[in-house]
Amino acid sequence: MPKVLVVEDEPAVRDVVEHALSREGIETAAVGDGEAALERLRGQETFDLVILDVMLPGMDGVSVCRELRAGQANRDVPVLMLTARDDETSVVVGLEVGADDYVTKPFRPRELVSRVRAHLRRRRMEADPGPGRRLEFPGLKMDLLRREVVGQDGVAPLTAKEFEVLAFLASSPGRVYSREQIMRHLWDGDFFGEARAADVHVQHIRKKVEPDPQNPRYVLTVRGVGYKFADL
Ligand code: CA
C-alpha cells in the first residue's frame, strides 16, 4: 500500500485530503507543521509522496522541501506543494529547491487524487523501467533504462522530472510540443496546474546539459508555442 505524508496545518484541509486518499486505498500520515514533517521524514519510515502545504506556522513548506532534499532519509520522495493561487514566488522557488509539482488552493479532491496517483504510478515505473533504449546526439547521450544523461562534462545530474522532460522531447527530435503537452506527459494526462512549470524544468535542463545555456543547442524554444529538441 503506498504511503503519503500530508503536511498541512489546517485540520479541515488535512481531513479532506486524508479522506480522499484513503478512499483510493492510499495510506496516509499527517502532521501540522514543518518541523514535525522533517522529523517524520528523517525517521525509519519510507514515504511514497509528500503533500506539503507552503503556508505553515514556523518553518514554511519551501524550507521543508529544501531541508528534505539536503538530507538522507526520503530525500528522493516526490513532493507536491499546496500553494495559494496568487503565490507564484513560492511555486517557482519551490520547484527550484526540488519540489516536483504543485496544486493551488482551493482544489477539488478529485484533482488532487489524480495528481497523487500519477506520481505514484510514475514512481512504480521508475522502480521497474522495462526494456531500455538509448538516444545519441552529437555531444549528448541518453540511456533511457539507466535514466542517465551524459554530456560533454560527464553525467548530467538531472532530477527525475527533468530527465522525463528531456527524454520526452529527445524521443522526437524536431517535433514541437506546447508547455501543456509537456506537463501532461509528465503527469500521464492528469495535469491541471500551471504550464509555466515546464519553463522551470527546461531552464534547469539547459543549465545541466547545454554547453552554452544562453544559446541552447539541444532544447530549443519555439516562440509562442513551446519547446522542441533540435533535429541534429
Ligand atoms: Ca496552511
CSV table of C-alpha atoms and ligand atoms in Angstrom, one decimal:
chain,number,residue,atom,x,y,z
A,1,MET,CA,0.0,0.0,0.0
A,2,PRO,CA,1.5,3.4,-1.0
A,3,LYS,CA,2.1,5.8,1.9
A,4,VAL,CA,1.6,9.6,1.7
A,5,LEU,CA,2.7,12.1,4.3
A,6,VAL,CA,0.3,15.1,4.5
A,7,VAL,CA,1.8,18.3,5.9
A,8,GLU,CA,-1.0,20.8,6.5
A,9,ASP,CA,-1.8,23.0,9.5
A,10,GLU,CA,-5.5,23.5,8.6
A,11,PRO,CA,-7.4,20.5,10.1
A,12,ALA,CA,-10.3,20.8,7.6
A,13,VAL,CA,-8.0,20.6,4.6
A,14,ARG,CA,-6.0,17.8,6.2
A,15,ASP,CA,-9.1,15.8,6.7
A,16,VAL,CA,-10.4,16.3,3.2
A,17,VAL,CA,-7.0,15.2,1.8
A,18,GLU,CA,-6.6,12.2,4.0
A,19,HIS,CA,-10.2,11.1,3.4
A,20,ALA,CA,-9.9,11.4,-0.4
A,21,LEU,CA,-6.6,9.4,-0.4
A,22,SER,CA,-7.7,6.7,2.0
A,23,ARG,CA,-10.8,6.1,-0.2
A,24,GLU,CA,-8.3,5.3,-3.0
A,25,GLY,CA,-6.5,2.7,-0.9
A,26,ILE,CA,-3.6,5.0,-0.1
A,27,GLU,CA,-2.3,5.0,3.5
A,28,THR,CA,-1.7,8.5,5.0
A,29,ALA,CA,0.0,10.0,7.9
A,30,ALA,CA,-0.5,13.7,8.7
A,31,VAL,CA,1.5,16.4,10.6
A,32,GLY,CA,0.6,20.0,11.2
A,33,ASP,CA,4.0,21.8,10.9
A,34,GLY,CA,7.3,21.7,9.1
A,35,GLU,CA,9.4,20.6,12.0
A,36,ALA,CA,7.2,17.6,12.6
A,37,ALA,CA,7.3,16.8,8.9
A,38,LEU,CA,11.1,16.7,8.8
A,39,GLU,CA,11.2,14.7,12.0
A,40,ARG,CA,8.9,12.1,10.5
A,41,LEU,CA,10.7,12.1,7.1
A,42,ARG,CA,14.0,11.6,8.8
A,43,GLY,CA,12.8,8.6,10.7
A,44,GLN,CA,12.7,4.9,9.7
A,45,GLU,CA,9.5,5.2,7.6
A,46,THR,CA,9.6,5.3,3.8
A,47,PHE,CA,7.0,7.5,2.1
A,48,ASP,CA,6.0,7.4,-1.5
A,49,LEU,CA,4.8,11.0,-1.7
A,50,VAL,CA,4.7,14.1,0.4
A,51,ILE,CA,1.8,16.6,0.1
A,52,LEU,CA,3.3,19.8,1.5
A,53,ASP,CA,1.4,23.0,2.3
A,54,VAL,CA,3.6,26.1,1.7
A,55,MET,CA,2.0,28.3,4.3
A,56,LEU,CA,2.8,26.6,7.6
A,57,PRO,CA,3.4,28.0,11.1
A,58,GLY,CA,7.1,28.3,11.8
A,59,MET,CA,9.2,26.7,9.0
A,60,ASP,CA,7.4,27.2,5.7
A,61,GLY,CA,6.9,24.4,3.1
A,62,VAL,CA,9.6,25.6,0.8
A,63,SER,CA,12.2,25.4,3.6
A,64,VAL,CA,10.9,22.0,4.5
A,65,CYS,CA,11.4,20.8,0.9
A,66,ARG,CA,14.9,22.3,0.8
A,67,GLU,CA,15.9,20.6,4.0
A,68,LEU,CA,14.4,17.3,2.9
A,69,ARG,CA,16.4,17.3,-0.4
A,70,ALA,CA,19.6,18.2,1.5
A,71,GLY,CA,19.2,15.3,3.9
A,72,GLN,CA,19.4,11.5,3.6
A,73,ALA,CA,16.2,9.7,4.5
A,74,ASN,CA,13.4,10.0,2.0
A,75,ARG,CA,15.4,12.6,0.0
A,76,ASP,CA,14.0,11.3,-3.4
A,77,VAL,CA,10.4,11.2,-2.3
A,78,PRO,CA,8.1,13.2,-4.8
A,79,VAL,CA,6.9,16.4,-3.2
A,80,LEU,CA,3.6,18.0,-4.2
A,81,MET,CA,3.2,21.5,-2.8
A,82,LEU,CA,-0.1,23.1,-1.9
A,83,THR,CA,0.1,26.9,-2.7
A,84,ALA,CA,-2.2,29.9,-2.7
A,85,ARG,CA,-3.4,30.7,-6.2
A,86,ASP,CA,-1.6,34.0,-6.4
A,87,ASP,CA,1.6,32.8,-4.8
A,88,GLU,CA,3.8,32.5,-7.9
A,89,THR,CA,7.0,33.1,-6.0
A,90,SER,CA,6.6,30.1,-3.8
A,91,VAL,CA,5.8,28.0,-6.8
A,92,VAL,CA,8.9,29.0,-8.6
A,93,VAL,CA,11.2,28.8,-5.5
A,94,GLY,CA,9.6,25.5,-4.5
A,95,LEU,CA,10.3,23.9,-7.9
A,96,GLU,CA,13.8,25.3,-7.7
A,97,VAL,CA,14.5,23.7,-4.4
A,98,GLY,CA,13.3,20.3,-5.6
A,99,ALA,CA,9.5,20.1,-5.3
A,100,ASP,CA,8.1,18.0,-8.2
A,101,ASP,CA,4.7,19.7,-8.6
A,102,TYR,CA,2.1,21.9,-7.0
A,103,VAL,CA,-1.6,22.3,-6.7
A,104,THR,CA,-3.2,25.7,-6.0
A,105,LYS,CA,-5.8,26.1,-3.3
A,106,PRO,CA,-8.7,25.8,-3.4
A,107,PHE,CA,-8.5,22.4,-5.2
A,108,ARG,CA,-11.0,19.7,-5.9
A,109,PRO,CA,-10.2,16.5,-4.0
A,110,ARG,CA,-10.6,14.5,-7.3
A,111,GLU,CA,-7.9,16.7,-8.9
A,112,LEU,CA,-5.5,16.2,-6.1
A,113,VAL,CA,-6.1,12.5,-6.0
A,114,SER,CA,-5.4,12.1,-9.7
A,115,ARG,CA,-2.2,14.0,-9.4
A,116,VAL,CA,-1.1,11.8,-6.5
A,117,ARG,CA,-2.0,8.7,-8.5
A,118,ALA,CA,0.1,9.9,-11.4
A,119,HIS,CA,3.1,10.4,-9.1
A,120,LEU,CA,2.7,7.0,-7.5
A,121,ARG,CA,2.3,5.3,-11.0
A,122,ARG,CA,5.5,7.1,-12.2
A,123,ARG,CA,7.4,6.1,-9.1
A,124,ARG,CA,6.4,2.4,-9.6
A,125,MET,CA,7.5,2.6,-13.3
A,126,GLU,CA,10.8,4.1,-12.3
A,127,ALA,CA,11.4,1.2,-9.9
A,128,ASP,CA,10.7,-1.2,-12.8
A,129,PRO,CA,11.6,0.6,-16.1
A,130,GLY,CA,11.2,-2.3,-18.5
A,131,PRO,CA,13.3,-2.7,-21.7
A,132,GLY,CA,15.9,0.0,-22.2
A,133,ARG,CA,16.7,2.3,-25.1
A,134,ARG,CA,19.5,4.7,-25.9
A,135,LEU,CA,19.4,8.1,-27.7
A,136,GLU,CA,22.6,9.5,-29.1
A,137,PHE,CA,23.2,13.0,-30.4
A,138,PRO,CA,26.4,14.9,-31.1
A,139,GLY,CA,27.8,15.6,-27.6
A,140,LEU,CA,24.9,14.1,-25.8
A,141,LYS,CA,23.9,10.5,-24.9
A,142,MET,CA,20.8,9.3,-23.0
A,143,ASP,CA,20.3,5.9,-21.6
A,144,LEU,CA,16.6,5.6,-21.0
A,145,LEU,CA,16.9,2.4,-19.0
A,146,ARG,CA,19.5,3.6,-16.6
A,147,ARG,CA,18.0,7.1,-16.7
A,148,GLU,CA,21.4,8.6,-17.3
A,149,VAL,CA,22.3,11.6,-19.5
A,150,VAL,CA,26.0,12.1,-20.5
A,151,GLY,CA,27.0,15.4,-21.9
A,152,GLN,CA,30.4,16.9,-22.6
A,153,ASP,CA,31.1,17.4,-18.9
A,154,GLY,CA,30.1,13.8,-18.0
A,155,VAL,CA,26.9,12.6,-16.3
A,156,ALA,CA,24.4,15.4,-16.0
A,157,PRO,CA,22.7,15.5,-12.6
A,158,LEU,CA,19.1,15.7,-13.8
A,159,THR,CA,16.2,15.2,-11.4
A,160,ALA,CA,13.6,12.6,-12.3
A,161,LYS,CA,11.2,15.2,-13.8
A,162,GLU,CA,14.0,16.9,-15.8
A,163,PHE,CA,15.0,13.6,-17.2
A,164,GLU,CA,11.4,12.8,-18.2
A,165,VAL,CA,11.1,16.2,-20.0
A,166,LEU,CA,14.4,15.8,-21.8
A,167,ALA,CA,13.6,12.1,-22.8
A,168,PHE,CA,10.2,13.2,-24.0
A,169,LEU,CA,11.5,15.9,-26.3
A,170,ALA,CA,14.6,14.0,-27.4
A,171,SER,CA,12.5,11.0,-28.4
A,172,SER,CA,11.0,13.0,-31.3
A,173,PRO,CA,13.7,15.5,-32.5
A,174,GLY,CA,12.3,18.4,-34.4
A,175,ARG,CA,8.8,17.9,-33.1
A,176,VAL,CA,7.3,21.0,-31.3
A,177,TYR,CA,5.5,20.5,-28.0
A,178,SER,CA,3.5,23.0,-26.1
A,179,ARG,CA,4.1,23.6,-22.4
A,180,GLU,CA,0.8,22.0,-21.7
A,181,GLN,CA,1.7,18.9,-23.7
A,182,ILE,CA,5.0,18.6,-21.8
A,183,MET,CA,3.3,18.8,-18.4
A,184,ARG,CA,0.5,16.4,-19.5
A,185,HIS,CA,3.2,13.9,-20.5
A,186,LEU,CA,4.8,14.3,-17.1
A,187,TRP,CA,1.6,13.7,-15.3
A,188,ASP,CA,0.1,10.9,-17.6
A,189,GLY,CA,-2.6,13.2,-18.8
A,190,ASP,CA,-3.7,14.3,-15.3
A,191,PHE,CA,-2.3,17.8,-15.4
A,192,PHE,CA,-4.4,20.6,-14.1
A,193,GLY,CA,-1.7,23.1,-13.0
A,194,GLU,CA,0.4,25.9,-14.5
A,195,ALA,CA,2.1,25.1,-17.8
A,196,ARG,CA,4.9,27.5,-17.0
A,197,ALA,CA,6.3,24.8,-14.6
A,198,ALA,CA,7.6,23.4,-18.0
A,199,ASP,CA,9.8,26.6,-18.3
A,200,VAL,CA,11.4,25.9,-15.0
A,201,HIS,CA,12.2,22.3,-16.0
A,202,VAL,CA,13.7,23.4,-19.3
A,203,GLN,CA,15.8,26.1,-17.6
A,204,HIS,CA,17.3,23.5,-15.3
A,205,ILE,CA,17.9,21.0,-18.1
A,206,ARG,CA,19.7,23.6,-20.1
A,207,LYS,CA,22.0,24.5,-17.2
A,208,LYS,CA,22.9,20.9,-16.8
A,209,VAL,CA,23.3,19.7,-20.4
A,210,GLU,CA,23.8,22.6,-22.7
A,211,PRO,CA,27.4,23.7,-23.4
A,212,ASP,CA,26.1,27.3,-23.5
A,213,PRO,CA,22.7,27.5,-21.7
A,214,GLN,CA,22.1,31.0,-23.2
A,215,ASN,CA,22.4,29.7,-26.7
A,216,PRO,CA,20.8,26.2,-26.4
A,217,ARG,CA,21.9,23.6,-28.9
A,218,TYR,CA,19.6,20.8,-27.8
A,219,VAL,CA,16.4,22.1,-26.2
A,220,LEU,CA,15.2,24.9,-28.3
A,221,THR,CA,12.4,27.5,-27.6
A,222,VAL,CA,9.7,27.8,-30.2
A,223,ARG,CA,8.4,31.3,-29.6
A,224,GLY,CA,4.7,31.5,-28.8
A,225,VAL,CA,4.4,27.7,-28.8
A,226,GLY,CA,6.7,25.8,-26.6
A,227,TYR,CA,9.8,23.7,-27.0
A,228,LYS,CA,11.5,21.2,-29.3
A,229,PHE,CA,14.6,19.1,-29.3
A,230,ALA,CA,16.9,20.1,-32.1
A,231,ASP,CA,16.9,17.9,-35.2
A,232,LEU,CA,20.7,17.3,-35.0
B,1,CA,CA,-1.5,26.4,5.7
